[in-house]
Coordinates of C-alpha atoms and ligand atoms in Angstrom, one line a residue:
T1337 CA -8.6 -6.5 24.8
P1338 CA -11.9 -4.4 23.9
S1339 CA -14.0 -6.1 20.9
K1340 CA -13.1 -4.7 17.5
E1341 CA -15.4 -7.0 15.7
G1342 CA -16.5 -6.0 12.2
K1343 CA -14.8 -2.6 12.6
M1344 CA -11.0 -3.7 11.7
F1345 CA -10.1 -3.5 8.1
I1346 CA -6.7 -5.1 7.0
R1347 CA -4.8 -5.2 3.9
A1348 CA -3.7 -8.8 2.9
L1349 CA 0.0 -8.6 2.0
F1350 CA 0.4 -12.1 0.7
D1351 CA -2.0 -14.2 -1.5
Y1352 CA -4.1 -17.1 0.3
D1353 CA -5.7 -20.0 -1.4
P1354 CA -7.6 -22.3 1.5
K1355 CA -7.6 -25.2 -1.0
E1356 CA -3.9 -25.1 -0.6
D1357 CA -3.7 -24.9 3.1
K1358 CA -3.3 -28.1 4.8
A1359 CA -3.7 -26.3 8.3
I1360 CA -7.3 -25.1 7.8
P1361 CA -9.9 -27.1 9.4
C1362 CA -12.5 -26.8 6.9
K1363 CA -11.3 -25.5 3.4
E1364 CA -14.8 -24.8 2.1
A1365 CA -15.2 -22.4 4.9
G1366 CA -12.0 -20.5 3.9
L1367 CA -12.0 -17.1 2.2
S1368 CA -9.3 -16.7 -0.7
F1369 CA -7.5 -13.4 -1.3
R1370 CA -4.8 -11.8 -3.1
R1371 CA -2.1 -9.5 -2.0
G1372 CA -3.6 -5.9 -1.9
D1373 CA -7.0 -6.9 -1.1
I1374 CA -8.7 -5.1 1.8
L1375 CA -10.7 -7.3 4.1
Q1376 CA -13.0 -6.6 7.0
V1377 CA -12.1 -8.8 10.0
M1378 CA -15.5 -10.0 11.5
S1379 CA -14.3 -12.1 14.4
Q1380 CA -10.8 -12.5 16.3
D1381 CA -12.2 -14.9 18.8
D1382 CA -10.1 -17.9 17.6
A1383 CA -6.5 -17.3 18.0
T1384 CA -5.6 -19.4 14.8
W1385 CA -8.4 -18.6 12.3
W1386 CA -10.2 -15.3 12.0
Q1387 CA -13.4 -14.6 10.0
A1388 CA -13.2 -12.1 7.6
K1389 CA -14.9 -10.9 4.1
H1390 CA -13.7 -8.9 1.4
E1391 CA -14.3 -5.2 2.1
G1392 CA -17.5 -3.9 0.3
D1393 CA -18.7 -7.3 -0.1
A1394 CA -22.7 -7.4 0.4
N1395 CA -22.5 -11.0 1.2
P1396 CA -22.6 -11.1 5.0
R1397 CA -21.0 -14.7 5.3
A1398 CA -17.5 -14.4 6.4
G1399 CA -14.8 -16.9 5.5
L1400 CA -11.9 -18.4 7.7
I1401 CA -8.7 -16.7 7.1
P1402 CA -5.0 -17.6 9.2
S1403 CA -4.7 -15.1 12.0
K1404 CA -1.8 -12.8 11.9
H1405 CA 0.2 -14.6 14.6
F1406 CA -0.6 -18.0 13.1
Q1407 CA 0.5 -16.7 9.6
E1408 CA 3.6 -14.6 10.8
R1409 CA 4.7 -18.1 12.9
R1410 CA 4.4 -20.4 10.2
L1411 CA 5.9 -18.1 7.4
A1412 CA 8.8 -17.7 9.8
L1413 CA 9.4 -21.3 10.4
R1414 CA 9.1 -22.2 6.7
R1415 CA 11.1 -19.4 5.2
P1416 CA 13.6 -18.0 7.5
E1417 CA 15.9 -16.8 4.8
I1418 CA 13.5 -14.0 4.0
L1419 CA 14.5 -12.8 7.6
V1420 CA 18.0 -13.3 7.3
Q1421 CA 18.7 -12.6 4.0
P1422 CA 19.6 -8.7 3.4
L1423 CA 18.6 -7.3 0.1
K1424 CA 20.7 -7.7 -3.0
V1425 CA 19.2 -5.7 -5.5
S1426 CA 21.8 -3.8 -7.9
N1427 CA 22.1 -0.2 -6.5
R1428 CA 22.4 1.0 -10.2
K1429 CA 20.4 4.1 -10.9
S1430 CA 19.8 5.1 -14.3
S1431 CA 22.2 7.6 -15.8
G1432 CA 25.2 5.8 -14.6
F1433 CA 24.5 6.7 -11.1
R1434 CA 25.4 3.9 -8.8
R1435 CA 26.7 2.5 -5.5
S1436 CA 26.9 3.9 -1.9
F1437 CA 23.2 4.3 -0.9
R1438 CA 24.0 4.0 2.7
L1439 CA 21.9 2.2 5.2
S1440 CA 20.2 4.4 7.5
R1441 CA 20.7 3.8 11.2
K1442 CA 17.4 2.2 11.5
D1443 CA 18.1 -0.2 8.6
K1444 CA 21.4 -1.2 10.3
K1445 CA 19.7 -1.9 13.5
T1446 CA 17.0 -3.8 11.7
N1447 CA 19.5 -6.0 10.0
K1448 CA 21.4 -6.4 13.2
S1449 CA 18.6 -7.6 15.1
M1450 CA 17.5 -10.1 12.3
Y1451 CA 20.9 -11.8 12.5
E1452 CA 20.7 -12.0 16.2
C1453 CA 17.2 -13.4 16.1
K1454 CA 18.4 -16.1 13.8
K1455 CA 20.9 -17.1 16.4
S1456 CA 18.8 -17.4 19.2
D1457 CA 16.4 -19.3 16.9
Q1458 CA 13.5 -16.6 17.7
Y1459 CA 12.5 -14.8 14.4
D1460 CA 11.4 -11.3 14.6
T1461 CA 7.9 -12.1 13.1
A1462 CA 7.1 -8.4 12.7
D1463 CA 9.2 -8.4 9.5
V1464 CA 7.0 -11.1 8.0
P1465 CA 4.4 -9.4 5.9
T1466 CA 1.0 -10.8 6.8
Y1467 CA -1.6 -8.3 7.2
E1468 CA -1.6 -4.7 7.6
E1469 CA -4.6 -2.9 9.5
V1470 CA -5.7 0.1 7.6
T1471 CA -8.3 3.0 7.8
P1472 CA -10.1 4.7 4.9
Y1473 CA -8.6 7.9 3.6
R1474 CA -10.1 10.7 1.5
R1475 CA -8.1 13.8 0.6
Q1476 CA -9.9 17.0 2.3
T1477 CA -10.3 19.6 -0.5
N1478 CA -8.0 22.0 1.5
E1479 CA -5.3 19.4 2.4
K1480 CA -2.0 18.9 0.9
Y1481 CA -1.4 16.6 -1.9
R1482 CA 0.6 13.4 -1.5
L1483 CA 3.6 11.8 -2.6
G1484 CA 3.6 9.4 -5.7
V1485 CA 6.3 7.1 -5.6
L1486 CA 7.6 5.2 -8.7
V1487 CA 9.9 2.2 -8.2
G1488 CA 11.1 0.0 -10.8
P1489 CA 14.2 -1.7 -12.3
V1490 CA 16.7 0.4 -14.3
G1491 CA 15.5 0.8 -18.1
V1492 CA 12.1 -0.1 -17.4
G1493 CA 11.0 3.5 -18.5
L1494 CA 10.5 5.0 -15.2
N1495 CA 12.0 8.5 -15.5
E1496 CA 10.1 8.4 -19.0
L1497 CA 6.8 7.8 -17.6
K1498 CA 7.5 10.5 -14.8
R1499 CA 8.6 13.3 -17.0
K1500 CA 5.2 12.6 -19.3
L1501 CA 3.1 12.6 -16.0
L1502 CA 4.9 15.9 -15.0
I1503 CA 4.4 17.8 -18.3
S1504 CA 1.0 16.5 -19.0
D1505 CA -0.2 19.0 -16.0
T1506 CA 2.7 21.0 -14.2
Q1507 CA 0.1 22.6 -12.2
H1508 CA -0.7 19.4 -10.6
Y1509 CA 2.3 17.5 -10.7
G1510 CA 5.7 18.4 -9.2
V1511 CA 9.4 16.9 -8.8
T1512 CA 11.9 17.6 -6.2
V1513 CA 15.1 19.5 -7.0
P1514 CA 18.1 17.4 -5.9
H1515 CA 20.9 18.6 -4.1
T1516 CA 24.5 18.4 -5.3
T1517 CA 28.2 18.9 -4.3
R1518 CA 29.4 19.4 -7.9
A1519 CA 30.2 22.7 -9.3
R1520 CA 27.4 24.6 -11.2
R1521 CA 27.6 24.5 -14.9
S1522 CA 27.3 27.8 -16.8
Q1523 CA 23.8 27.2 -18.1
E1524 CA 22.5 25.9 -14.6
S1525 CA 20.7 27.8 -12.0
D1526 CA 20.9 27.3 -8.3
G1527 CA 17.7 25.9 -7.2
V1528 CA 16.5 24.6 -10.7
E1529 CA 18.6 21.7 -12.0
Y1530 CA 20.1 21.3 -8.5
I1531 CA 20.6 23.1 -5.1
F1532 CA 24.3 23.4 -5.2
I1533 CA 26.0 23.0 -1.4
S1534 CA 29.3 22.4 -0.1
K1535 CA 30.7 18.9 0.7
H1536 CA 30.9 19.8 4.5
L1537 CA 27.2 21.0 4.3
F1538 CA 26.3 17.9 2.4
E1539 CA 27.9 15.6 5.0
T1540 CA 26.4 17.7 8.0
D1541 CA 23.1 17.2 6.5
V1542 CA 23.7 13.4 5.9
Q1543 CA 24.5 13.1 9.6
N1544 CA 21.1 14.9 10.4
N1545 CA 19.3 12.6 8.4
K1546 CA 18.1 15.4 6.0
F1547 CA 18.4 13.3 2.9
I1548 CA 15.9 10.1 1.8
E1549 CA 18.5 8.9 -0.4
Y1550 CA 21.8 10.0 -1.5
G1551 CA 25.0 8.5 -3.5
E1552 CA 28.2 9.5 -4.7
Y1553 CA 29.0 9.8 -8.5
K1554 CA 32.5 11.2 -9.9
N1555 CA 33.5 12.1 -6.5
N1556 CA 30.5 14.5 -5.6
Y1557 CA 27.3 13.8 -3.7
Y1558 CA 23.7 13.7 -4.8
G1559 CA 20.7 13.6 -3.2
T1560 CA 17.2 14.1 -2.3
S1561 CA 16.5 15.9 0.8
I1562 CA 13.1 15.4 2.7
D1563 CA 12.4 18.9 2.7
S1564 CA 12.9 19.3 -1.1
I1565 CA 9.7 16.6 -0.9
R1566 CA 8.0 18.9 1.4
S1567 CA 8.4 22.3 -0.7
V1568 CA 6.9 20.3 -3.7
L1569 CA 3.8 19.4 -1.2
A1570 CA 3.7 23.0 0.0
K1571 CA 2.7 24.3 -3.4
N1572 CA -0.3 21.9 -3.3
K1573 CA 1.1 19.5 -5.8
V1574 CA 1.5 15.6 -6.2
C1575 CA 5.0 15.0 -5.6
L1576 CA 6.5 12.4 -8.0
L1577 CA 9.5 10.8 -6.8
D1578 CA 11.6 7.6 -8.0
V1579 CA 13.7 6.0 -5.2
Q1580 CA 15.1 2.7 -4.6
P1581 CA 12.6 0.4 -3.2
H1582 CA 14.1 0.3 0.1
T1583 CA 13.8 3.7 0.9
V1584 CA 10.1 3.5 0.6
K1585 CA 9.5 2.4 4.2
H1586 CA 11.0 5.7 5.5
L1587 CA 8.5 7.5 3.5
R1588 CA 5.3 5.6 4.9
T1589 CA 4.3 8.3 7.2
L1590 CA 1.1 10.4 7.5
E1591 CA 2.8 13.3 6.5
F1592 CA 3.6 11.7 3.1
K1593 CA 0.9 9.4 2.5
P1594 CA 3.0 7.8 -0.3
Y1595 CA 1.1 6.1 -3.0
V1596 CA 3.5 3.4 -4.2
I1597 CA 3.6 2.3 -8.1
F1598 CA 5.9 -0.3 -9.0
I1599 CA 6.5 0.1 -12.7
K1600 CA 7.2 -3.7 -14.0
P1601 CA 8.6 -4.9 -17.3
P1602 CA 6.7 -7.1 -19.8
S1603 CA 7.8 -10.7 -20.7
I1604 CA 11.5 -10.9 -22.1
E1605 CA 9.9 -11.4 -25.4
R1606 CA 7.8 -8.2 -25.1
L1607 CA 11.0 -6.6 -24.1
R1608 CA 12.9 -7.4 -27.2
E1609 CA 10.0 -6.6 -29.6
T1610 CA 9.3 -3.1 -27.8
R1611 CA 13.0 -1.9 -26.9
K1612 CA 14.4 -3.1 -30.4
N1613 CA 15.1 0.8 -31.3
A1614 CA 15.3 2.0 -27.7
K1615 CA 18.4 3.2 -25.8
I1616 CA 19.4 2.6 -22.2
I1617 CA 21.7 4.8 -20.2
S1618 CA 24.7 2.5 -19.5
S1619 CA 25.3 1.9 -15.9
R1620 CA 28.3 -0.5 -16.8
D1621 CA 30.7 2.3 -17.3
D1622 CA 30.9 5.6 -15.7
Q1623 CA 30.4 8.0 -18.6
G1624 CA 26.6 7.2 -18.6
A1625 CA 26.8 6.6 -22.2
V1626 CA 23.5 5.8 -24.0
K1627 CA 23.5 2.7 -25.6
P1628 CA 21.1 0.4 -27.2
F1629 CA 19.6 -2.3 -25.2
T1630 CA 21.6 -5.6 -24.9
E1631 CA 20.0 -9.1 -24.1
E1632 CA 21.7 -8.8 -20.9
D1633 CA 20.0 -5.7 -20.2
F1634 CA 16.6 -7.4 -20.7
Q1635 CA 17.5 -10.1 -18.4
E1636 CA 18.9 -8.1 -15.7
M1637 CA 15.5 -5.9 -15.9
I1638 CA 13.5 -8.8 -15.4
K1639 CA 15.5 -10.2 -12.6
S1640 CA 15.8 -7.1 -10.7
A1641 CA 12.0 -6.7 -11.0
Q1642 CA 11.5 -10.1 -9.6
I1643 CA 13.5 -9.3 -6.4
M1644 CA 12.0 -5.9 -5.9
E1645 CA 8.6 -7.3 -6.3
S1646 CA 9.3 -10.4 -3.9
Q1647 CA 10.9 -8.4 -1.4
Y1648 CA 8.8 -5.2 -1.5
G1649 CA 5.7 -6.3 -3.1
H1650 CA 3.9 -5.6 0.2
L1651 CA 4.5 -2.1 0.1
F1652 CA 3.2 -1.4 -3.7
D1653 CA 0.0 -0.1 -3.9
K1654 CA -0.4 -0.7 -7.7
I1655 CA 1.8 -2.2 -10.3
I1656 CA 1.9 -1.3 -14.0
I1657 CA 3.5 -3.0 -16.4
N1658 CA 5.3 -0.9 -19.1
D1659 CA 4.8 -3.1 -22.3
D1660 CA 3.5 -0.1 -24.4
L1661 CA 4.7 3.4 -23.1
T1662 CA 1.5 5.2 -24.2
E1663 CA -0.7 2.5 -22.5
A1664 CA 1.3 2.7 -19.5
F1665 CA 1.3 6.1 -19.3
N1666 CA -2.6 6.1 -19.5
E1667 CA -2.8 3.6 -16.8
L1668 CA -0.5 5.8 -14.7
K1669 CA -2.4 9.0 -15.2
T1670 CA -6.0 7.1 -14.5
T1671 CA -4.2 5.9 -11.3
F1672 CA -3.4 9.3 -10.1
D1673 CA -6.8 10.8 -11.3
K1674 CA -8.4 8.2 -9.2
L1675 CA -6.5 9.1 -6.1
E1676 CA -8.4 12.6 -6.0
T1677 CA -11.9 11.3 -5.7
E1678 CA -11.8 7.6 -4.6
T1679 CA -11.4 6.2 -0.9
H1680 CA -7.9 4.9 -0.5
W1681 CA -6.9 2.7 2.4
I1682 CA -3.6 3.9 4.8
P1683 CA -1.9 1.8 7.4
V1684 CA -3.6 2.9 10.9
S1685 CA 0.1 2.9 12.0
W1686 CA 0.4 6.4 10.1
L1687 CA -1.9 7.9 12.6
H1688 CA 0.3 7.4 15.6
Ligands
LIG962 P1 25.4 15.7 -13.6 O1 26.4 15.9 -12.8 O2 25.7 15.3 -14.8 O3 24.1 16.5 -13.6 O4 24.5 13.9 -12.9 C1 25.4 12.9 -12.5 C2 24.3 11.9 -12.1 O5 23.8 12.1 -10.9 C3 23.3 11.6 -13.0 O6 23.6 10.2 -13.6 C4 22.2 11.9 -12.1 O7 21.1 11.0 -12.6 C5 22.8 11.7 -11.0 N1 21.8 12.1 -9.9 C6 21.2 13.4 -10.1 N2 20.4 13.9 -8.9 C7 20.5 12.8 -8.1 C8 20.0 12.5 -6.9 O8 19.4 13.2 -6.3 N3 20.1 11.2 -6.4 C9 20.8 10.3 -6.9 N4 20.9 9.2 -6.6 N5 21.4 10.5 -8.4 C10 21.3 11.8 -8.9

């Protein structure tokens, strides 16, 4: 293979502390890093230990990091369950919307091959997050904006944050108009609240993979189409989208260049303090009734956030803790402002 020495940048998808690594030949020579860090690979001469440094670090001395292949192999052997256990996050969306986010054909295939891998005792190491090769990306002035994806557990305040950001600058931000098969209410107009379509057309569109996500509620379909994202971007706006974390991988393309933000709940003590008088849209009943938070809601929010972070943490570009709403909003706004000017790192896999 042609030498890529010193030219390859990778995003670490796991935390690494050489002091904790029994396999490293010399702990002092190791380079510690956190998930999300950008590293510059200086040498891949050794199959097991690469030499790397933190991107932008002026110190020319590189440290040892486990090679991708080595890390994948030992992770797969140590934690085979991460490969064979499909996601079990509740599919509850706020406002009582739930169930039946069907796996795409691709998902099904991946899951199937994972199971088959287990049987034959050969793990599909590509599913073990280790490193991702990245390249610097800066939006050109005349280039379309990108997608801002928000993920987080029910009740964390994701919709509130999205709404605040949208109204803070409606020239700059936009949101998608969902499709529905339910009848239009008198005060609604087509293309504003929803795009109203027939069940037959909805089903055809599902078949043709037109939706990034969809589900059923009270005998009607609701969904967000890929084209509805495109039409926001075509207006040269940042498209704000909240989705279940498992859909993120389908959005990770050069066209959308998603910047993924995880909205995380604070500690349970802080939840009790800050959400004392707040309300959650109940998803336990189909009425979508608005009720005060219960202790159970808090616990479920924390648990769901933990599952999301452990399963999808490697896809998050940024984590914002929604303790105080105003502070979380300011952090969100600053994050999007920075996207306009700073260099970001996108996976090279998006380029081909
Ligand atoms: P309604 O019919 O009262 O406007 O909405 C019914 C439910 O559908 C609400 O709980 C709303 O949050 C949900 N919903 C609206 N649009 C979408 C969508 O695009 N995708 C999903 N999954 N749910 C939606």
